[in-house]
Coordinates of C-alpha atoms and ligand atoms in Angstrom, one line a residue:
X191 CA 155.6 121.8 82.6
X192 CA 153.7 118.8 83.3
X193 CA 150.3 118.0 82.6
X194 CA 149.0 117.5 86.0
X195 CA 150.5 121.5 86.4
X196 CA 149.2 122.8 83.2
X197 CA 145.3 121.5 84.4
X198 CA 146.1 123.1 88.1
X199 CA 146.7 126.4 86.3
X200 CA 143.7 126.2 83.8
X201 CA 141.7 125.0 86.5
X202 CA 142.6 128.2 88.7
X203 CA 141.1 129.5 85.5
X204 CA 137.8 128.0 85.6
X205 CA 137.2 127.6 88.7
X206 CA 138.4 130.7 90.3
X207 CA 140.8 131.0 93.6
X208 CA 137.6 129.3 95.5
X209 CA 137.7 126.4 93.6
X210 CA 141.4 125.1 93.3
X211 CA 143.5 124.3 96.6
X212 CA 146.8 124.0 96.8
X213 CA 148.1 124.1 100.6
X214 CA 149.3 120.8 101.6
X215 CA 147.5 121.6 105.0
X216 CA 144.2 121.6 103.7
X217 CA 144.5 118.7 101.6
X218 CA 145.8 116.7 103.9
X219 CA 142.6 116.0 105.6
X220 CA 140.9 114.3 102.4
X221 CA 143.5 112.4 101.0
X222 CA 143.3 109.1 103.6
X223 CA 140.2 107.0 103.8
X224 CA 138.0 107.2 106.8
X225 CA 139.7 103.6 108.7
X226 CA 142.7 104.4 107.9
X227 CA 144.2 102.1 105.7
X228 CA 145.0 103.5 102.4
X229 CA 147.0 106.9 101.8
X230 CA 147.1 108.3 98.9
X231 CA 148.3 112.1 97.5
X232 CA 147.1 114.7 95.4
X233 CA 149.0 118.0 94.2
X234 CA 145.1 119.9 94.7
X235 CA 141.6 119.4 95.3
X236 CA 139.3 121.2 92.6
X237 CA 136.7 122.5 94.1
X238 CA 133.1 123.8 91.7
X239 CA 130.1 125.4 92.8
X240 CA 128.2 124.4 90.1
X241 CA 127.3 121.4 87.5
X242 CA 128.6 123.9 84.7
X243 CA 132.2 123.9 86.8
X244 CA 132.2 120.1 87.2
X245 CA 131.8 120.2 82.8
X246 CA 134.4 122.6 82.7
X247 CA 136.7 120.8 84.5
X248 CA 135.8 116.7 83.6
X249 CA 136.9 118.0 79.7
X250 CA 140.1 120.2 80.6
X251 CA 141.4 117.1 82.4
X252 CA 139.7 114.7 80.0
X253 CA 142.6 117.3 77.2
X254 CA 144.9 116.7 79.9
X255 CA 144.9 113.4 80.1
X256 CA 144.7 113.4 84.7
X257 CA 142.6 111.7 86.1
X258 CA 139.6 113.1 88.4
X259 CA 138.8 111.3 91.9
X260 CA 135.5 112.6 93.2
X261 CA 134.6 113.0 97.1
X262 CA 131.7 114.1 98.8
X263 CA 132.8 112.7 102.6
X264 CA 135.0 110.6 102.4
X265 CA 133.6 108.3 104.7
X266 CA 133.3 105.3 101.9
X267 CA 134.9 101.9 103.8
X268 CA 136.6 100.5 100.7
X269 CA 139.2 103.9 99.7
X270 CA 136.4 104.7 96.2
X271 CA 137.5 107.9 97.3
X272 CA 141.5 108.2 97.8
X273 CA 143.6 109.4 95.0
X274 CA 146.6 107.6 93.7
X275 CA 150.0 107.4 96.1
X276 CA 151.8 109.0 93.4
X277 CA 150.1 112.5 92.7
X278 CA 148.8 111.4 89.3
X279 CA 145.4 111.9 90.5
X280 CA 143.6 114.8 91.7
X281 CA 140.7 115.1 94.0
X282 CA 137.8 116.4 92.9
X283 CA 135.3 117.2 96.3
X284 CA 131.8 118.2 95.3
X285 CA 131.0 120.0 99.6
X286 CA 130.9 123.4 97.9
X287 CA 127.4 122.3 95.6
X288 CA 125.8 121.7 98.7
X289 CA 122.0 123.4 98.1
X290 CA 118.8 121.8 98.0
X291 CA 117.0 123.2 94.8
X292 CA 113.7 121.9 95.1
X293 CA 111.9 120.1 98.2
X294 CA 108.2 118.9 98.3
X295 CA 105.5 117.4 100.3
X296 CA 103.0 117.0 97.2
X297 CA 106.1 116.2 95.2
X298 CA 107.6 113.8 97.8
X299 CA 110.5 114.6 96.1
X300 CA 113.8 116.1 97.2
X301 CA 116.6 117.8 94.6
X302 CA 120.0 118.3 96.0
X303 CA 123.2 119.0 94.6
X304 CA 125.6 115.9 94.9
X305 CA 127.4 117.6 98.5
X306 CA 124.4 117.6 100.5
X307 CA 125.2 116.6 103.6
X308 CA 122.7 113.8 104.6
X309 CA 121.8 115.1 107.8
X310 CA 120.8 118.3 105.6
X311 CA 119.0 116.1 103.8
X312 CA 116.8 114.7 107.1
X313 CA 116.2 118.4 108.5
X314 CA 115.0 119.8 105.7
X315 CA 112.6 116.7 104.6
X316 CA 111.5 116.9 108.8
X317 CA 110.5 120.8 108.0
X318 CA 108.1 119.8 105.6
X319 CA 106.4 117.1 107.2
X320 CA 108.6 114.4 105.0
X321 CA 111.9 112.2 105.5
X322 CA 114.2 111.2 103.2
X323 CA 113.4 107.4 104.6
X324 CA 117.9 106.4 104.6
X325 CA 120.4 106.7 107.5
X326 CA 123.4 105.8 108.7
X327 CA 126.5 106.3 110.7
X328 CA 128.2 108.7 108.8
X329 CA 124.9 110.7 108.1
X330 CA 126.8 114.1 109.6
X331 CA 129.0 114.1 107.1
X332 CA 128.7 111.7 104.1
X333 CA 127.1 113.2 101.1
X334 CA 123.6 112.4 98.6
X335 CA 126.3 111.8 95.7
X336 CA 128.6 110.1 97.6
X337 CA 125.7 107.5 98.7
X338 CA 124.6 107.9 95.4
X339 CA 127.1 106.3 94.1
X340 CA 127.7 104.0 96.2
X341 CA 124.4 102.6 96.0
X342 CA 125.1 102.7 100.3
X343 CA 121.9 101.3 102.0
X344 CA 121.6 101.4 106.2
X345 CA 119.2 100.5 108.9
X346 CA 116.2 101.0 107.2
X347 CA 116.6 98.9 103.7
X348 CA 114.1 96.7 105.4
X349 CA 111.3 98.7 103.8
X350 CA 112.3 101.4 101.3
X351 CA 115.5 99.9 100.1
X352 CA 119.1 100.8 99.2
X353 CA 119.7 104.3 97.5
X354 CA 118.8 102.5 93.6
X355 CA 115.0 102.3 95.2
X356 CA 115.0 105.9 96.7
X357 CA 116.9 107.7 93.8
X358 CA 114.2 108.9 91.3
X359 CA 116.7 110.8 88.6
X360 CA 120.2 111.9 88.7
X361 CA 122.0 114.7 87.3
X362 CA 125.9 113.9 86.4
X363 CA 128.9 115.2 83.7
X364 CA 130.0 112.5 81.7
X365 CA 133.4 111.8 81.0
X366 CA 132.7 113.4 78.1
X367 CA 132.3 116.5 80.1
X368 CA 128.3 116.5 78.8
X369 CA 125.5 116.9 81.2
X370 CA 123.6 114.0 81.6
X371 CA 120.3 115.5 82.6
X372 CA 118.3 112.6 84.6
X373 CA 115.8 115.2 87.4
X374 CA 113.3 115.6 84.7
X375 CA 110.7 113.8 86.5
X376 CA 109.3 111.7 84.2
X377 CA 107.7 108.5 85.6
X378 CA 108.3 106.8 82.4
X379 CA 110.7 106.6 79.9
X380 CA 112.3 103.9 77.9
X381 CA 115.1 105.4 75.9
X382 CA 117.0 102.5 76.2
X383 CA 119.8 102.0 79.1
X384 CA 118.9 103.6 82.5
X385 CA 122.1 106.0 82.6
X386 CA 121.0 106.9 86.7
X387 CA 121.4 103.3 87.1
X388 CA 124.3 103.0 85.6
X389 CA 125.6 106.0 87.8
X390 CA 123.7 104.6 91.1
X391 CA 126.8 102.6 92.7
X392 CA 129.6 103.1 89.8
X393 CA 132.2 104.5 93.3
X394 CA 133.1 107.5 90.7
X395 CA 134.3 105.5 87.5
X396 CA 131.9 106.6 84.9
X397 CA 130.9 110.8 85.8
X398 CA 130.6 113.0 88.2
X399 CA 127.2 112.8 89.9
X400 CA 125.9 116.8 90.3
X401 CA 122.3 116.5 92.0
X402 CA 120.4 114.0 92.9
X403 CA 115.8 113.4 93.0
X404 CA 115.3 111.5 95.6
X405 CA 112.0 109.9 97.2
X406 CA 110.3 111.1 100.1
X407 CA 108.3 109.5 102.5
X408 CA 106.2 110.9 105.4
X409 CA 107.4 111.5 108.5
X410 CA 107.9 109.4 111.0
X411 CA 104.9 110.7 114.3
X412 CA 105.7 107.7 116.5
X413 CA 108.1 104.6 116.6
X414 CA 108.7 101.6 118.9
X415 CA 111.3 100.1 119.5
X416 CA 111.5 96.4 121.1
X417 CA 114.8 94.2 122.2
X418 CA 114.2 89.5 122.1
X419 CA 115.8 86.8 122.6
X420 CA 115.9 84.6 120.6
X421 CA 118.3 81.1 120.6
X422 CA 119.6 80.7 117.0
X423 CA 119.5 83.8 114.0
X424 CA 116.8 80.4 112.4
X425 CA 114.4 81.7 114.5
X426 CA 115.4 85.3 114.7
X427 CA 114.4 85.3 111.1
X428 CA 110.9 83.1 111.6
X429 CA 110.2 86.3 114.8
X430 CA 110.9 88.2 111.6
X431 CA 108.4 86.7 108.8
X432 CA 105.6 86.8 112.1
X433 CA 105.7 89.6 112.3
X434 CA 105.8 90.7 108.8
X435 CA 102.7 88.6 109.0
X436 CA 101.0 90.7 111.7
X437 CA 101.6 94.5 110.5
X438 CA 103.2 96.9 107.5
X439 CA 105.3 98.2 110.8
X440 CA 108.9 96.8 110.8
X441 CA 111.3 99.4 109.7
X442 CA 114.3 97.8 112.0
X443 CA 115.6 94.3 112.2
X444 CA 119.0 93.7 113.2
X445 CA 120.4 90.8 114.2
X446 CA 122.7 90.6 117.3
X447 CA 124.9 87.8 119.1
X448 CA 125.1 87.7 122.3
X449 CA 128.5 87.5 122.6
X450 CA 128.4 91.3 121.0
X451 CA 126.1 92.4 123.5
X452 CA 128.6 91.1 126.5
X453 CA 131.6 93.8 124.5
X454 CA 129.0 96.0 124.6
X455 CA 128.5 95.9 128.4
X456 CA 132.6 95.9 128.9
X457 CA 133.4 98.0 126.8
X458 CA 130.8 100.7 126.6
X459 CA 130.2 102.7 129.4
X460 CA 126.5 103.4 130.3
X461 CA 125.4 100.4 128.6
X462 CA 123.1 97.3 130.0
X463 CA 121.3 94.5 128.7
X464 CA 117.6 95.0 128.1
X465 CA 116.6 92.0 128.9
X466 CA 117.1 89.7 132.6
X467 CA 118.8 86.2 131.6
X468 CA 120.9 84.9 129.1
X469 CA 119.4 84.6 125.0
X470 CA 122.2 83.4 122.8
X471 CA 121.0 85.8 119.7
X472 CA 119.3 88.7 120.6
X473 CA 117.3 90.8 117.9
X474 CA 116.6 95.0 117.7
X475 CA 113.2 95.7 116.4
X476 CA 111.8 99.1 115.1
X477 CA 108.2 99.9 114.5
X478 CA 107.3 103.1 113.1
X479 CA 104.1 105.0 111.9
X480 CA 103.5 108.3 110.4
X481 CA 100.4 108.7 112.0
X482 CA 100.2 109.9 114.6
X483 CA 96.8 108.3 116.0
X484 CA 98.4 104.7 115.7
X485 CA 99.1 103.3 118.8
X486 CA 102.4 101.7 117.6
X487 CA 104.0 100.8 121.2
X488 CA 100.9 98.1 122.1
X489 CA 100.6 96.9 118.9
X490 CA 104.1 95.7 118.9
X491 CA 103.7 95.0 122.2
X492 CA 100.6 92.6 121.0
X493 CA 102.8 90.9 118.2
X494 CA 105.5 90.0 120.2
X495 CA 103.1 88.6 122.5
X496 CA 101.9 86.1 119.8
X497 CA 105.6 85.1 119.1
X498 CA 106.3 84.5 122.5
X499 CA 103.3 82.2 123.1
X500 CA 104.4 80.2 120.0
X501 CA 108.0 80.1 120.9
X502 CA 109.2 81.8 118.2
X503 CA 111.0 83.9 121.0
X504 CA 112.4 83.4 124.9
X505 CA 111.5 87.1 125.9
X506 CA 111.5 90.5 125.0
X507 CA 111.3 94.2 126.1
X508 CA 109.8 97.1 124.9
X509 CA 111.3 100.7 125.2
X510 CA 109.7 102.3 127.4
X511 CA 110.8 105.5 126.7
X512 CA 112.6 107.4 123.6
X513 CA 115.8 107.5 126.1
X514 CA 115.6 103.7 125.9
X515 CA 114.6 103.1 122.4
X516 CA 118.3 105.6 121.7
X517 CA 119.9 102.9 124.6
X518 CA 118.4 100.0 122.5
X519 CA 119.8 101.2 119.0
X520 CA 123.4 101.9 121.3
X521 CA 124.5 99.1 121.6
X522 CA 123.9 97.6 118.4
X523 CA 125.3 100.8 116.8
X524 CA 128.3 100.5 119.3
X525 CA 129.2 96.5 119.0
X526 CA 132.2 97.3 116.3
X527 CA 133.6 99.9 118.5
X528 CA 133.4 97.0 120.9
X529 CA 135.3 94.7 119.2
X530 CA 137.7 97.0 118.4
X531 CA 138.3 98.1 122.3
X532 CA 139.0 93.6 122.8
X533 CA 141.6 93.3 120.2
X534 CA 141.8 92.9 116.5
X535 CA 139.2 92.9 114.4
X536 CA 138.9 92.0 110.5
X537 CA 135.1 93.1 109.1
X538 CA 133.1 91.3 106.0
X539 CA 129.7 93.0 104.5
X540 CA 128.8 90.6 102.7
X541 CA 125.3 89.5 102.0
X542 CA 123.4 85.5 101.2
X543 CA 119.5 85.0 100.3
X544 CA 118.0 86.2 103.0
X545 CA 116.1 82.2 103.7
X546 CA 120.5 81.4 103.4
X547 CA 121.7 83.7 106.1
X548 CA 121.0 81.6 109.5
X549 CA 122.5 78.4 108.0
X550 CA 125.4 80.8 106.6
X551 CA 126.0 82.7 110.4
X552 CA 126.1 79.4 111.7
X553 CA 128.2 77.4 109.6
X554 CA 130.6 80.1 108.0
X555 CA 131.7 81.0 111.9
X556 CA 131.8 76.8 112.6
X557 CA 134.1 76.9 109.4
X558 CA 136.5 79.8 110.2
X559 CA 137.6 79.1 113.3
X560 CA 137.9 75.3 112.6
X561 CA 140.0 76.3 110.0
X562 CA 141.9 79.4 112.0
X563 CA 142.3 78.5 115.9
X564 CA 141.4 80.6 118.7
X565 CA 139.8 83.7 116.4
X566 CA 136.2 84.1 117.0
X567 CA 133.6 84.6 114.4
X568 CA 130.3 85.8 114.4
X569 CA 127.7 87.3 112.4
X570 CA 125.3 90.7 113.2
X571 CA 123.4 93.0 111.2
X572 CA 120.9 93.1 109.4
X573 CA 119.5 90.1 108.7
X574 CA 116.3 90.8 107.5
X575 CA 117.8 92.0 104.1
X576 CA 120.1 89.0 104.3
X577 CA 123.3 91.2 104.7
X578 CA 125.7 90.8 108.1
X579 CA 128.6 91.8 109.8
X580 CA 131.1 89.0 109.6
X581 CA 133.3 89.9 111.4
X582 CA 136.4 88.0 113.2
X583 CA 138.6 88.8 116.8
X584 CA 141.7 87.7 117.2
X585 CA 142.6 85.2 119.5
X586 CA 143.5 87.1 123.1
X587 CA 146.5 85.8 122.9
X588 CA 147.2 86.5 119.1
X589 CA 150.3 89.1 118.3
X590 CA 150.1 92.7 117.7
X591 CA 150.8 91.2 113.8
X592 CA 147.8 89.2 113.4
X593 CA 145.8 91.7 111.3
X594 CA 148.6 91.7 108.8
X595 CA 150.1 88.1 108.7
X596 CA 146.4 85.7 108.5
X597 CA 144.0 88.8 107.8
X598 CA 144.5 87.8 104.1
X599 CA 144.0 84.4 104.5
X600 CA 140.8 85.0 106.7
X601 CA 139.1 87.2 103.7
X602 CA 140.0 84.5 101.4
X603 CA 138.4 82.1 103.6
X604 CA 135.1 84.2 103.7
X605 CA 134.9 85.5 100.8
X606 CA 135.0 81.6 99.4
X607 CA 132.2 80.7 101.6
X608 CA 130.3 83.8 100.5
X609 CA 131.0 82.9 97.1
X610 CA 130.0 78.9 97.2
X611 CA 127.0 80.1 99.0
X612 CA 125.6 82.3 95.6
X613 CA 126.0 85.3 98.0
X614 CA 127.9 89.2 97.0
X615 CA 131.8 89.5 98.6
X616 CA 130.2 93.7 99.2
X617 CA 126.6 94.3 100.1
X618 CA 126.8 97.7 101.2
X619 CA 130.3 99.5 101.0
X620 CA 131.0 98.8 97.7
X621 CA 134.3 97.6 95.6
X622 CA 136.7 100.7 96.0
X623 CA 140.2 99.5 96.0
X624 CA 140.2 97.3 99.1
X625 CA 137.9 94.4 97.4
X626 CA 139.4 94.6 93.9
X627 CA 141.9 91.8 94.3
X628 CA 139.3 89.8 95.7
X629 CA 136.1 91.1 93.2
X630 CA 138.7 90.5 90.5
X631 CA 139.8 86.9 92.0
X632 CA 136.1 85.4 92.8
X633 CA 133.4 87.0 90.4
X634 CA 132.2 85.9 86.8
X635 CA 133.8 86.5 83.7
X636 CA 131.1 88.0 82.7
X637 CA 130.6 90.4 85.2
X638 CA 133.9 91.9 84.9
X639 CA 133.6 91.9 80.5
X640 CA 130.8 93.7 81.1
X641 CA 131.9 96.2 83.7
X642 CA 135.1 96.9 81.6
X643 CA 133.5 97.5 78.3
X644 CA 131.0 99.5 80.0
X645 CA 134.1 101.8 81.3
X646 CA 136.3 101.8 77.7
X647 CA 132.4 102.9 76.2
X648 CA 132.4 105.5 78.7
X649 CA 135.7 105.9 79.4
X650 CA 138.7 105.4 76.9
X651 CA 141.0 108.5 78.1
X652 CA 140.5 106.6 82.0
X653 CA 139.5 110.2 83.5
X654 CA 137.1 108.5 85.8
X655 CA 138.6 107.4 88.6
X656 CA 140.6 104.5 87.5
X657 CA 141.8 101.9 89.5
X658 CA 138.3 102.1 92.1
X659 CA 136.2 99.2 91.1
X660 CA 136.8 97.4 87.6
X661 CA 139.5 95.6 87.9
Ligands
LIG900 C1 130.2 105.8 111.0 C2 130.0 104.6 109.3 C3 128.7 103.8 108.8 C4 128.7 103.8 107.5 N1 127.8 103.0 107.8 C5 127.0 102.4 106.7 C6 125.6 101.4 106.9 O1 125.1 100.9 107.8 N2 125.2 101.3 104.8 C7 126.0 101.6 104.3 O2 125.8 101.8 102.9 N3 127.3 102.5 104.0 C8 127.2 102.5 105.3 N4 129.2 103.4 105.4 C9 129.3 103.4 104.6 C10 129.1 104.4 103.0 O3 128.7 104.3 101.9 C11 129.5 106.2 102.9 O4 129.8 106.5 104.2 C12 128.7 106.6 102.7 O5 127.9 106.1 101.3 C13 129.6 107.0 101.4 O6 129.5 109.2 101.0 P1 130.8 109.7 101.3 O7 130.0 111.2 100.8 O8 131.5 109.6 102.0 O9 131.7 108.9 99.9 P2 133.1 109.9 99.8 O10 133.5 108.7 100.5 O11 133.8 110.4 99.4 O12 133.1 108.6 97.9 C14 132.5 107.1 98.0 C15 132.7 107.1 96.7 O13 131.5 107.5 96.0 C16 132.5 108.3 95.1 N5 132.0 109.5 95.1 C17 131.8 110.2 96.0 N6 130.9 111.9 95.6 C18 130.6 111.1 94.3 C19 130.0 112.3 92.9 N7 129.5 113.0 93.5 N8 129.7 111.7 92.2 C20 130.6 110.4 91.2 N9 131.1 109.5 92.6 C21 131.3 110.1 93.8 C22 133.9 108.5 95.5 O14 134.6 108.3 94.4 C23 134.3 107.1 95.9 O15 134.4 106.2 95.2 C24 129.0 104.0 107.0 C25 130.3 104.8 107.1 C26 130.8 105.2 108.3 C27 131.9 106.0 108.0

């Protein structure tokens, strides 16, 4: 028997029949990444149901020198949860660990196992008058372990930060099979390096997250959603600063180029332009309050009125109903879908300093369009976080293999421009497999050295998700 077969057999004893899946039909949906770009293979899926079972499996994997690939909902964007194609790695599904151990409005904390789906946590928090203030398009399938391991962001980062700010503690099984218990809720703990922080964003390369303590905030009593037209990204940022100086309620602030709006109107049924007349750029603003007595719509209307008077914006409209608020968000959320319907698109999830972003969006688009004639480049998304989705669309007449032929060169140009601007080639999605080459090409040597040293120190046998994140 080879090492992989020996491990599968030993895992059967440790986890029981429910914990080891070997039917290729059941394995098949989980070995390709969410975008369908990377196809892997795994002879089995291990599905432990407790932290002790995870520890047992990690110890066995170390003994047999067989790498494990932790997986939550498999919704990650960089193929971080996709095993190697040669069948030498085994998927470790965390989806059976889906209990919420504790949730308290008094403590403002929830302790959830790694396999709890984000939408389930949202519901549980809502039931006690609280909320977990992070959301994203994959909320119906992505898990707390995956969100923590990718340090995910979403549309509320402006006010509440990424997972790094929302995680109060992490429980994890380290590569030697020992259990790190960071769920104790200590407000002060200065015993050196923070293992919790090291595990956040580690993409499963330093251990298996088994449970997370998460910060909660009071539930939203009301929200107001507005759509504003501006003449440039710089004016959009002026608007954000104007709003922030006058209200603490701004929670969402998304930049939408007119070109993206037009694509949505063309391809997504049931969508309508929120404003009459053309504006080169648009902004979706969401303000929220936890106070039922607070007229948030009136407040947002008044502040936007001030921005109109000062000519920061050209026009604005506040959604008059929850249905209209949803319709505004639908425009923002379907940009990628509309682009796909229009033709081939190359996506980049990048960040630069917030103050530099307006200029970057304009200048990078000009440079990409100059170097690759016919393409259309534009940025949309979380302007207030200095993070946009910088997408490059093929010209209408582009060949079907445009993506394969030109994609890498265009991405290298975008990544060079981002790096020259002091930014990051991965703002939200991580490195995984898909960005590993560009990360190695562009990261400062010190960063790569530190990453490799940490990886070697904690996982000398390379059993935790090798081939991801660490070049
Ligand atoms: C429609 C859609 C919209 C999205 N929008 C956003 C967005 O706005 N902002 C954003 O930041 N991201 C976004 N994402 C990507 C986001 O990173 C993932 O949805 C989420 O963070 C991953 O959760 P998951 O459970 O699916 O993890 P997976 O995809 O299963 O895994 C992701 C990584 O984490 C590791 N991992 C998973 N679980 C564990 C664990 N328990 N212990 C250790 N390692 C683990 C995996 O090995 C892999 O490296 C979006 C994805 C989709 C599909």
